[in-house]
Coordinates of C-alpha atoms and ligand atoms in Angstrom, one line a residue:
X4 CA 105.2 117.6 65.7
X5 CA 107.3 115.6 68.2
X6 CA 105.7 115.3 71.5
X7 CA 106.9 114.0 74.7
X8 CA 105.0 112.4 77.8
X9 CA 106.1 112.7 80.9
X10 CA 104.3 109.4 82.8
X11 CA 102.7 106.3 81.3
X12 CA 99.7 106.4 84.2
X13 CA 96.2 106.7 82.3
X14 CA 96.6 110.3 82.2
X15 CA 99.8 110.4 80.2
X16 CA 98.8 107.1 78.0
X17 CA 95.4 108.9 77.1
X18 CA 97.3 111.8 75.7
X19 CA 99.4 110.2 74.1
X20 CA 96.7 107.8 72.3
X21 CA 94.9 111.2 71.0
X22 CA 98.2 112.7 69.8
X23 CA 99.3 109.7 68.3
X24 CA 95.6 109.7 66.4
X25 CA 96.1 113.2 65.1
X26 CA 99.8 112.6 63.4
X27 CA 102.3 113.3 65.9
X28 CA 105.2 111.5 66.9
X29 CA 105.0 110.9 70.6
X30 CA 107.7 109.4 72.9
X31 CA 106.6 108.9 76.9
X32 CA 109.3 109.1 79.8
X33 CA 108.1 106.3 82.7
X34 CA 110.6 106.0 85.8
X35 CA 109.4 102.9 86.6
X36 CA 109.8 99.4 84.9
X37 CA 106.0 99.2 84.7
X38 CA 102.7 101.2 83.5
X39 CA 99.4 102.6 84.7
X40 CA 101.0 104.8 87.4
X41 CA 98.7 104.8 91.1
X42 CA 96.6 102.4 89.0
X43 CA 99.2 99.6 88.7
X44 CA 98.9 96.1 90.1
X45 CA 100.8 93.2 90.8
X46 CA 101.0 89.6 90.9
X47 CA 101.5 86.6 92.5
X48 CA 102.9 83.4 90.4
X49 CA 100.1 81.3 91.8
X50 CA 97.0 84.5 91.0
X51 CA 95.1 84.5 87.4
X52 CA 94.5 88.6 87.7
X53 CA 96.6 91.4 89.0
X54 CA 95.8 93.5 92.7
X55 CA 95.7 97.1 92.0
X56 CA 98.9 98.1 94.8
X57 CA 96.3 100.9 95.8
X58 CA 92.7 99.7 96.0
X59 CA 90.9 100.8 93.0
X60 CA 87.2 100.4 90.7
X61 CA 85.4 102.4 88.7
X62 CA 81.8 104.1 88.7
X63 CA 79.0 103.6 86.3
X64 CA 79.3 107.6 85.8
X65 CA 82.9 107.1 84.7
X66 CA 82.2 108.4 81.3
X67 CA 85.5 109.0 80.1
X68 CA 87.2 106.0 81.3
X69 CA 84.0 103.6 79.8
X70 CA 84.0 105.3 76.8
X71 CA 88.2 105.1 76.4
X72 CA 87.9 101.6 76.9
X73 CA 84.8 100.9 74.8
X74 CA 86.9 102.9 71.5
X75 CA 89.9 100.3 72.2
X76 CA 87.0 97.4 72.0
X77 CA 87.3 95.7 74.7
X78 CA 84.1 96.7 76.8
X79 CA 83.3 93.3 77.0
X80 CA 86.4 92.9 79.3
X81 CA 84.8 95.1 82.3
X82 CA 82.7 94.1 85.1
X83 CA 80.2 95.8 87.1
X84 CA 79.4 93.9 90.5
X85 CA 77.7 95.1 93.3
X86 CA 79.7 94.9 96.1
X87 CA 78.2 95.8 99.7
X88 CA 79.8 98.9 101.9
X89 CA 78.6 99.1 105.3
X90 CA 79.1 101.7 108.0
X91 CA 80.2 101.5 111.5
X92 CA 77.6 102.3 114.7
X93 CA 78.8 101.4 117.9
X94 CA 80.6 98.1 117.6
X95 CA 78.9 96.8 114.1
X96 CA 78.4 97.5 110.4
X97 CA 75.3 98.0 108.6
X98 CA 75.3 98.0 104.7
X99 CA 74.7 101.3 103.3
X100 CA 74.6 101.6 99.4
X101 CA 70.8 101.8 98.5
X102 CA 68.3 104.5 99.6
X103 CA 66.6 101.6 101.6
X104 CA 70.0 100.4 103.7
X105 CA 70.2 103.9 104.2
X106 CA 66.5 104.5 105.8
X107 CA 67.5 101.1 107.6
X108 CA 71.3 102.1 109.2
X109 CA 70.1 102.4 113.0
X110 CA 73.1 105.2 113.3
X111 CA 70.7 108.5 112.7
X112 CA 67.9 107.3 114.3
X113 CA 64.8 106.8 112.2
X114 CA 63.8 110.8 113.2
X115 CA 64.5 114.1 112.1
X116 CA 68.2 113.7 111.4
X117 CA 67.2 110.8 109.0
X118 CA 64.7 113.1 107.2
X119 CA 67.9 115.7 107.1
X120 CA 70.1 113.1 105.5
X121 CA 68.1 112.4 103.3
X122 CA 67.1 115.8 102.0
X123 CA 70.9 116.9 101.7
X124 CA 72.1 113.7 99.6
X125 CA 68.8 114.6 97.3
X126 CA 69.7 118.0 97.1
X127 CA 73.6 117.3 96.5
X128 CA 72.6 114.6 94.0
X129 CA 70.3 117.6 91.7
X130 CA 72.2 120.2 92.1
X131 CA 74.7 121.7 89.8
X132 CA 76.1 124.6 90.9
X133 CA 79.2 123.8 92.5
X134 CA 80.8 127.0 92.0
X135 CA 78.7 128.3 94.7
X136 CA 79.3 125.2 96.8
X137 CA 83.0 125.7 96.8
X138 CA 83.0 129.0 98.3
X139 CA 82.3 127.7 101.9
X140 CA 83.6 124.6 103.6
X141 CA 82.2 121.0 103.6
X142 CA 82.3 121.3 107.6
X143 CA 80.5 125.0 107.7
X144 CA 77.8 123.7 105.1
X145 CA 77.2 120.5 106.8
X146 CA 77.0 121.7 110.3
X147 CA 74.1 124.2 108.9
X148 CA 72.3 122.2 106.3
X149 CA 72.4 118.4 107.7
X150 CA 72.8 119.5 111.1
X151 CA 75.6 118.4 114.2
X152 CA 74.7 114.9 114.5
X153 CA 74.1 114.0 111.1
X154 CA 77.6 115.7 110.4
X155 CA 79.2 114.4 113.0
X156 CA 78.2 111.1 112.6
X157 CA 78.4 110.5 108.5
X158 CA 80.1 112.9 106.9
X159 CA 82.9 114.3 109.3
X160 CA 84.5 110.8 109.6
X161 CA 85.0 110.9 106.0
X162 CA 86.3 114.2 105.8
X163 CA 88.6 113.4 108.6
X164 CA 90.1 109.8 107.0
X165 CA 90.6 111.5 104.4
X166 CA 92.0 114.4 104.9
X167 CA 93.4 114.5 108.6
X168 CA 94.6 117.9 109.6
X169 CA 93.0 119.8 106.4
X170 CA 89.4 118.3 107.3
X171 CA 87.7 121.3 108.1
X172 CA 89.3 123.5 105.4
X173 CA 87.8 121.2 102.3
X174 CA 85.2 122.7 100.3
X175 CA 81.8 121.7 100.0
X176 CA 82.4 121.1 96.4
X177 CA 84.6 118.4 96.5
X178 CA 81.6 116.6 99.1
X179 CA 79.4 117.3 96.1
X180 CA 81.6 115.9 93.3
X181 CA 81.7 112.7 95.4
X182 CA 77.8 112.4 96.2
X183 CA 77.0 112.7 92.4
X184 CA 79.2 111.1 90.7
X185 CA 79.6 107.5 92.6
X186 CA 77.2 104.9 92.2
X187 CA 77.0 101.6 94.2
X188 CA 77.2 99.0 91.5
X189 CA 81.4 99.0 91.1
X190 CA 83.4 98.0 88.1
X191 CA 87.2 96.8 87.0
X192 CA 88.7 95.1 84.4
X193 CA 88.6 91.7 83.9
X194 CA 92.3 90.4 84.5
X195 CA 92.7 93.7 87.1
X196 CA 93.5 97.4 86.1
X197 CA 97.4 96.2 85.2
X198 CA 96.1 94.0 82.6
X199 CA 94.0 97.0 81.5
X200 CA 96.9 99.2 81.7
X201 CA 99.4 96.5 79.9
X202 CA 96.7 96.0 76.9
X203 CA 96.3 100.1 76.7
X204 CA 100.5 100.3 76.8
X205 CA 101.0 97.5 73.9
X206 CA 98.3 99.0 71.7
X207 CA 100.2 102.7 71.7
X208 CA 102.8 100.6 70.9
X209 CA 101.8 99.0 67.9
X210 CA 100.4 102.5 67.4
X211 CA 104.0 103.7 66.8
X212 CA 104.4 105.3 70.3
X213 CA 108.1 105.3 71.6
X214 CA 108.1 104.0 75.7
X215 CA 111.4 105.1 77.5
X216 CA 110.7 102.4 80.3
X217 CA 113.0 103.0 83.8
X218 CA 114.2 106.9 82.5
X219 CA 113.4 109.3 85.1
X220 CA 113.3 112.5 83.4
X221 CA 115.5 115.3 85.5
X222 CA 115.1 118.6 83.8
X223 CA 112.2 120.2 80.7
X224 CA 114.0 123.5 79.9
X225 CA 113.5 125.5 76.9
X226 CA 116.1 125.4 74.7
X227 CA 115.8 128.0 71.4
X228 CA 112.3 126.9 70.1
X229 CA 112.2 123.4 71.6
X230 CA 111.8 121.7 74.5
X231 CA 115.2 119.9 75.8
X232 CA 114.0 116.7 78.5
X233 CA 117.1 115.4 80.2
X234 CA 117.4 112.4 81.8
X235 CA 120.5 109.8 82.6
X236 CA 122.5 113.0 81.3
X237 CA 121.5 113.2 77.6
X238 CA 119.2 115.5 76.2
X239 CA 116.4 115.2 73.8
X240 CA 114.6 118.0 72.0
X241 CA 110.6 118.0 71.4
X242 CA 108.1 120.4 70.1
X243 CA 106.1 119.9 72.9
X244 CA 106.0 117.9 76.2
X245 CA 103.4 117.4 78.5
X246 CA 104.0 116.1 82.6
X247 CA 102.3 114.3 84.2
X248 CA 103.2 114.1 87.8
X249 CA 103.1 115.8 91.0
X250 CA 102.8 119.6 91.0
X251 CA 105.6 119.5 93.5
X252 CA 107.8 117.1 91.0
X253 CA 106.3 119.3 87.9
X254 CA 108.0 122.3 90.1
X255 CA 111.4 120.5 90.1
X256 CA 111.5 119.3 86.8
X257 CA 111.1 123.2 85.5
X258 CA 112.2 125.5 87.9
X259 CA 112.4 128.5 84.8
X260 CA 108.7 128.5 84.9
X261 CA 107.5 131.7 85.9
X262 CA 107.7 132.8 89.6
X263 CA 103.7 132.8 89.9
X264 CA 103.0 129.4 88.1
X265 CA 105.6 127.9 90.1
X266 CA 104.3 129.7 93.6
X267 CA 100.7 128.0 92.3
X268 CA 102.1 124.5 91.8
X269 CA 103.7 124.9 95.3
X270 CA 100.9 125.7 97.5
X271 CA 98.4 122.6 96.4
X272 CA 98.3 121.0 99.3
X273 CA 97.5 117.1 98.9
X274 CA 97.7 114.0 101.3
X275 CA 99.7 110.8 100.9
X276 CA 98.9 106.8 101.2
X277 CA 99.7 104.0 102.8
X278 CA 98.2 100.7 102.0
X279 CA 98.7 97.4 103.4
X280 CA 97.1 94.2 100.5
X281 CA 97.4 91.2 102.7
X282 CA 96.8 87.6 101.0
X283 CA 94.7 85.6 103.6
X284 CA 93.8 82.0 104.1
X285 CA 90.6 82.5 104.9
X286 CA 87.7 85.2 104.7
X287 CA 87.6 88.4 106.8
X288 CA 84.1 89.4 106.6
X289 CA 81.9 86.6 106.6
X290 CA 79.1 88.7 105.8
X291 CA 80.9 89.1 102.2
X292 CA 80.8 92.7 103.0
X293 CA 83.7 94.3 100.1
X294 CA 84.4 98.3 101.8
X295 CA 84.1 98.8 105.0
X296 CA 83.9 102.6 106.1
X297 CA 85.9 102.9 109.6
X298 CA 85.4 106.1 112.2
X299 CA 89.6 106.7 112.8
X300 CA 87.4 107.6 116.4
X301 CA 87.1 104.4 117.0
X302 CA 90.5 103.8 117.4
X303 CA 91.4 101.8 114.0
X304 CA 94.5 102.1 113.1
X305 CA 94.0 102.6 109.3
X306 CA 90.5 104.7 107.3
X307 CA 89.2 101.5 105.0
X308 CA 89.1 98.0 105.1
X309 CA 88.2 96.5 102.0
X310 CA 88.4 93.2 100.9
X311 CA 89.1 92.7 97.7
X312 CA 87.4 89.1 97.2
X313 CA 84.4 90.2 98.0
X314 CA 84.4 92.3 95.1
X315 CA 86.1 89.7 92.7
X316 CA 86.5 86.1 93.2
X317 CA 89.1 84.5 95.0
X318 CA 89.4 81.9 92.5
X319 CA 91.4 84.2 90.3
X320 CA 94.1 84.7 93.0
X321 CA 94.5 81.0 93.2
X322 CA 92.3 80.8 96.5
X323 CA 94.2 83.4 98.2
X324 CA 91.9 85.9 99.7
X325 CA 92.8 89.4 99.2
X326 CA 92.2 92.1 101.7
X327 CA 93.7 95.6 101.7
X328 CA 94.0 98.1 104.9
X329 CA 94.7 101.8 103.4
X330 CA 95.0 105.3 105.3
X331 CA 95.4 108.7 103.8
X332 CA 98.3 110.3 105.7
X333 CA 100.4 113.6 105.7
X334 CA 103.8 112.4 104.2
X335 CA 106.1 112.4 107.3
X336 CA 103.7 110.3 109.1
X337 CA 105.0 107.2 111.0
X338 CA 103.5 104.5 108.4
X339 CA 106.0 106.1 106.3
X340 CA 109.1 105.0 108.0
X341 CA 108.0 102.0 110.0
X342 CA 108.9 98.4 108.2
X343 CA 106.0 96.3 106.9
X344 CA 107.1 94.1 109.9
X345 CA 105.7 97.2 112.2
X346 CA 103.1 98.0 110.0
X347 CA 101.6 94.8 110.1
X348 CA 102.1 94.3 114.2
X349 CA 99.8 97.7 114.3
X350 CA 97.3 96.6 112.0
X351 CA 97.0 93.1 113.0
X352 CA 95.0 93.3 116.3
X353 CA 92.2 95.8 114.4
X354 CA 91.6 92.7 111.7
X355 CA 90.1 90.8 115.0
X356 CA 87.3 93.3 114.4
X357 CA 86.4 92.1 111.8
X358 CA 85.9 88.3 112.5
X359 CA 87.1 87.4 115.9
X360 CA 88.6 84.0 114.5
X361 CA 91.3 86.1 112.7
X362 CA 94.5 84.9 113.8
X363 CA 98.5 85.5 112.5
X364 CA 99.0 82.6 111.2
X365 CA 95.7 83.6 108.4
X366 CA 98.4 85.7 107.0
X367 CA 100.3 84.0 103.9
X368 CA 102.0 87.4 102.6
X369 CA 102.0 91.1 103.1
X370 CA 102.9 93.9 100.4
X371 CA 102.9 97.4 101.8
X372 CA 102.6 100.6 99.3
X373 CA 103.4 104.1 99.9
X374 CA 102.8 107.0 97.9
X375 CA 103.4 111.1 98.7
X376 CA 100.9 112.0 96.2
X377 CA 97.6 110.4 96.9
X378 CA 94.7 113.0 97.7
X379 CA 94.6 116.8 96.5
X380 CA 92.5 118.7 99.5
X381 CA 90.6 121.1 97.9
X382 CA 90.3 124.3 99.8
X383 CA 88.0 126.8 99.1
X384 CA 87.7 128.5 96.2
X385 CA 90.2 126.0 94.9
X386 CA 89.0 126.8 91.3
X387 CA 91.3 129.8 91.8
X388 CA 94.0 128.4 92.5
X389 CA 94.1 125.2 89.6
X390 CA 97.4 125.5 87.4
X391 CA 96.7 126.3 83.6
X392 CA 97.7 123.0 81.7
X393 CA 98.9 125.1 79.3
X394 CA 101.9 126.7 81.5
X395 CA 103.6 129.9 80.8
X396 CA 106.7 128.3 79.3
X397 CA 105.8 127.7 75.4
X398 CA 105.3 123.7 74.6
X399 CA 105.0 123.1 78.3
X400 CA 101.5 121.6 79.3
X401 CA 100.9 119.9 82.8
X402 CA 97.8 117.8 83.7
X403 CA 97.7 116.0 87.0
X404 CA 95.1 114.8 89.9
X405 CA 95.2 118.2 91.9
X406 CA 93.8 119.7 88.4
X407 CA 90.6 117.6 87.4
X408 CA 88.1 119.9 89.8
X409 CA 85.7 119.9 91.3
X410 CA 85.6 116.2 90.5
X411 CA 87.8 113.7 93.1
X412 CA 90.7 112.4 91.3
X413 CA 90.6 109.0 89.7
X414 CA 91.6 107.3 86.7
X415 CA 88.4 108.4 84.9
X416 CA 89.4 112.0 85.1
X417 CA 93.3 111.0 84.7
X418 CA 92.1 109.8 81.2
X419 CA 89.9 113.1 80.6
X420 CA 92.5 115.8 81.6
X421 CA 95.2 113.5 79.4
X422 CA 92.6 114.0 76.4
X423 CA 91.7 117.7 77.2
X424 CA 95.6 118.2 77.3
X425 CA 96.0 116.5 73.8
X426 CA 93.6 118.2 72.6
X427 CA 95.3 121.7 73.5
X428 CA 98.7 120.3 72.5
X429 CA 97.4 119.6 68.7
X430 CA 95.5 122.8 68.1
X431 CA 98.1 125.5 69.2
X432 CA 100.6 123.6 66.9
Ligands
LIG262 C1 94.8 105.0 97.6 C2 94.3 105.3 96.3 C3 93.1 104.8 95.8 C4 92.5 105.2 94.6 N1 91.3 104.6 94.2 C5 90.9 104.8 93.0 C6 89.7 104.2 92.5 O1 89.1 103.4 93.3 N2 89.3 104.4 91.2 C7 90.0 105.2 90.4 O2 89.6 105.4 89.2 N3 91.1 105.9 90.8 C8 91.5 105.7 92.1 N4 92.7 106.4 92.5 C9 93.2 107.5 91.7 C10 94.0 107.0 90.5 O3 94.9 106.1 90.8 C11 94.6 108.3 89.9 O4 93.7 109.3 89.7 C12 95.2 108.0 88.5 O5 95.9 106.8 88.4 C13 96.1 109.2 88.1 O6 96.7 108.9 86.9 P1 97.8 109.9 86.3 O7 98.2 109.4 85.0 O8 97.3 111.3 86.4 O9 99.0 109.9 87.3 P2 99.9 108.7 87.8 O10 99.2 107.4 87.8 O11 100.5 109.1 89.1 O12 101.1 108.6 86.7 C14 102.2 109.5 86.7 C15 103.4 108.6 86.2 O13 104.5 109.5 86.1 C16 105.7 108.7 86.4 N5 106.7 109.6 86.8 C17 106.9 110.4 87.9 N6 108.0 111.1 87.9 C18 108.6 110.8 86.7 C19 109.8 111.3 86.1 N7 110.6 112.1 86.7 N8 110.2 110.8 84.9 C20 109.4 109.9 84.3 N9 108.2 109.4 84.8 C21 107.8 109.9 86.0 C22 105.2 107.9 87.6 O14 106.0 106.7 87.8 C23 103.7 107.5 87.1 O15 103.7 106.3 86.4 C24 93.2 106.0 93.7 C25 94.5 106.5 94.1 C26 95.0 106.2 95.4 C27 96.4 106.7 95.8

């Protein structure tokens, strides 16, 4: 069977890996010059490893991704630090990624509401049934179950950075996927996720696997009983193609799909990125403190701080020390359009916050990212509403972040939904 890919993120590269595996000829479509997708890095002449463009690691529960990377053989080539995250009460940050920081963080009191946010996060951590937790809203549940102050002063920032104007339309689900599945000891690659992603690319290759590198693909229509994917006005025919963007760009790039699937791929709603990585002279946090959880209250101007050489050393960026500044946005915000010369004027004062010696001239470069597609918002009953991958047009599957529910997206589930997807592809043949 001839297969085409739609993406070379770890969604797309997984599925083509398993396809490859099972006998099929597999060709994937990237529009940019580069792979691993959100994941991707980049790199200074002067730096050892890569910096992931949006800040990125992995979990100890990230099953899939471990496992992927343990059947190429190169387990040896990940790293598990434990990095600190602290919180914010009024004016300073407390570390908070161990039951006893927790008891410790002065922000709940050492009362009732402690006892309540600790009973929730216990309960959240056993229990299972999600499909109950997803009929009502993170901001309804919490309110009831952890109580007003506790919400208010934990979990409703969160849900706010995150997801700005949707905040109290999430469902609990996705607050549940998050609780249970992170851990506090934090992992990457060593080299960064590019080099991860650059390894994974040149072994499909020597696999057999075709990369159309810089071809945007413009059109999957069905053509008899193939698949015809234009792009840079020719047209190729495949048995079967699977995409692996946006459900908005999946809607474009087949508009013949079925009124209904293509209604469902429309109304996903999902929230956008902006990231500033700044490459610093000196240390931010002296503390050595790696994310820093920030109340958009509080008048910050971005959701996270996190610097990335607290997590990794600074002697793989040749000294540089790496911090990024990231918000989740609603694509027409302001940090869309401003320049990175604007971006960084904002930002700059909020970095004082941090260590009051910051100053402009710390700054040795700036690299600001942007993406539409960050952050699915999961409303309720969102399993509902979740695109088949296998769509209604014959040969045509989709499998993207707004489908891996109820888990939060990351590259973990990108390379389980790339699998399941193979796995569909090869036995409907
Ligand atoms: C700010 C931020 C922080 C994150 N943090 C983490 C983290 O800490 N840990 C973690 O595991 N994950 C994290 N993620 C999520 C992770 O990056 C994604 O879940 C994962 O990379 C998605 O992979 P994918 O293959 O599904 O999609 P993508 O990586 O988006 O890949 C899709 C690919 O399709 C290509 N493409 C698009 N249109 C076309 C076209 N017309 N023709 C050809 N190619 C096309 C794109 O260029 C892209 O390479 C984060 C994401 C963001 C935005």
């Amino acid at each position: 069977m001839r297969v085409a890919i739609i993406g070379a993120g770890f969604g797309g590269m997984a599925a083509a890996y398993d396809l490859k595996k099972a006998g099929h000829s597999v060709t994937i479509y990237e529009s940019a010059n580069y792979v691993g997708g959100l994941a991707s890095g980049f790199k200074e002449p002067n730096w050892d490893w890569s910096v992931e463009k949006f800040y990125h690691h992995w979990f100890q529960s990230d099953h899939e991704m471990l496992g992927l990377i343990k059947e190429l053989g190169w387990e040896d080539k990940v790293l598990f630090p434990r990095p600190l995250t602290v919180m914010y009460h009024k004016g300073k940050f407390y570390p908070f990624d161990s039951i006893l920081k927790m008891a410790l963080f002065p922000g709940l009191g050492f009362g009732l509401d402690k006892i309540r946010f600790g009973f929730v996060g216990l309960y959240l951590r056993l229990t299972n049934n999600w499909k109950a937790l997803e009929q009502v809203t993170a901001d309804a549940w919490m309110m009831k179950w952890a109580g007003k102050n506790v919400y208010e002063k934990m979990w409703k920032p969160l849900l706010v950075g995150k997801f700005g104007p949707y905040y109290a339309q999430v469902n609990m689900a996705w607050m549940w996927a998050r609780i249970k599945a992170r851990t506090t000891r934090l992992g990457t690659f060593e080299g960064g996720f590019q080099r991860f992603a650059s390894l994974f690319a040149e072994h499909l290759l020597e696999m057999g696997i075709e990369f159309r590198m810089g071809v945007s693909v413009e059109s999957i229509k069905r053509e008899q009983a193939q698949l015809a994917v234009r792009s840079e006005g020719q047209s190729e025919l495949f048995d079967k193609v699977l995409v692996t963007t946006s459900p908005n760009l999946m809607a474009k790039l087949s508009p013949e799909l079925p009124e209904n699937y293509l209604k469902g791929l429309l109304e996903l709603k999902s929230m956008g990125a902006v990231v500033m990585v700044l490459s610093l002279k000196h240390q931010l946090s002296k503390q050595g403190y790696y994310w820093f959880n920030l109340p958009k209250e509080e008048g910050y101007p971005f959701l996270a701080l996190v610097e990335h050489t607290n997590f990794v050393s600074k002697d793989h960026f040749g000294g540089d020390h790496i911090v990024y500044a990231g918000d989740y946005l609603q694509v027409g915000h302001e940090y869309f359009s401003m320049t990175d010369e604007e971006l960084l004027e904002r930002f700059m004062p909020a970095l004082k916050k941090f260590n009051p010696e910051f100053d402009g001239d710390w700054v040795n470069k700036v690299w600001v990212y942007r993406t539409n597609y960050a952050q699915p918002v999961p409303l309720v009953n969102h399993s509902k509403n979740i695109p088949a991958i296998q769509t209604p047009i014959e040969g045509l599957y989709f499998a993207s972040m707004s489908q891996v529910y109820p888990w939060d997206r990351g590259t973990n589930f990108a390379v389980e939904i790339g699998r399941r997807a193979a796995r569909l592809m090869d036995s409907k043949q």
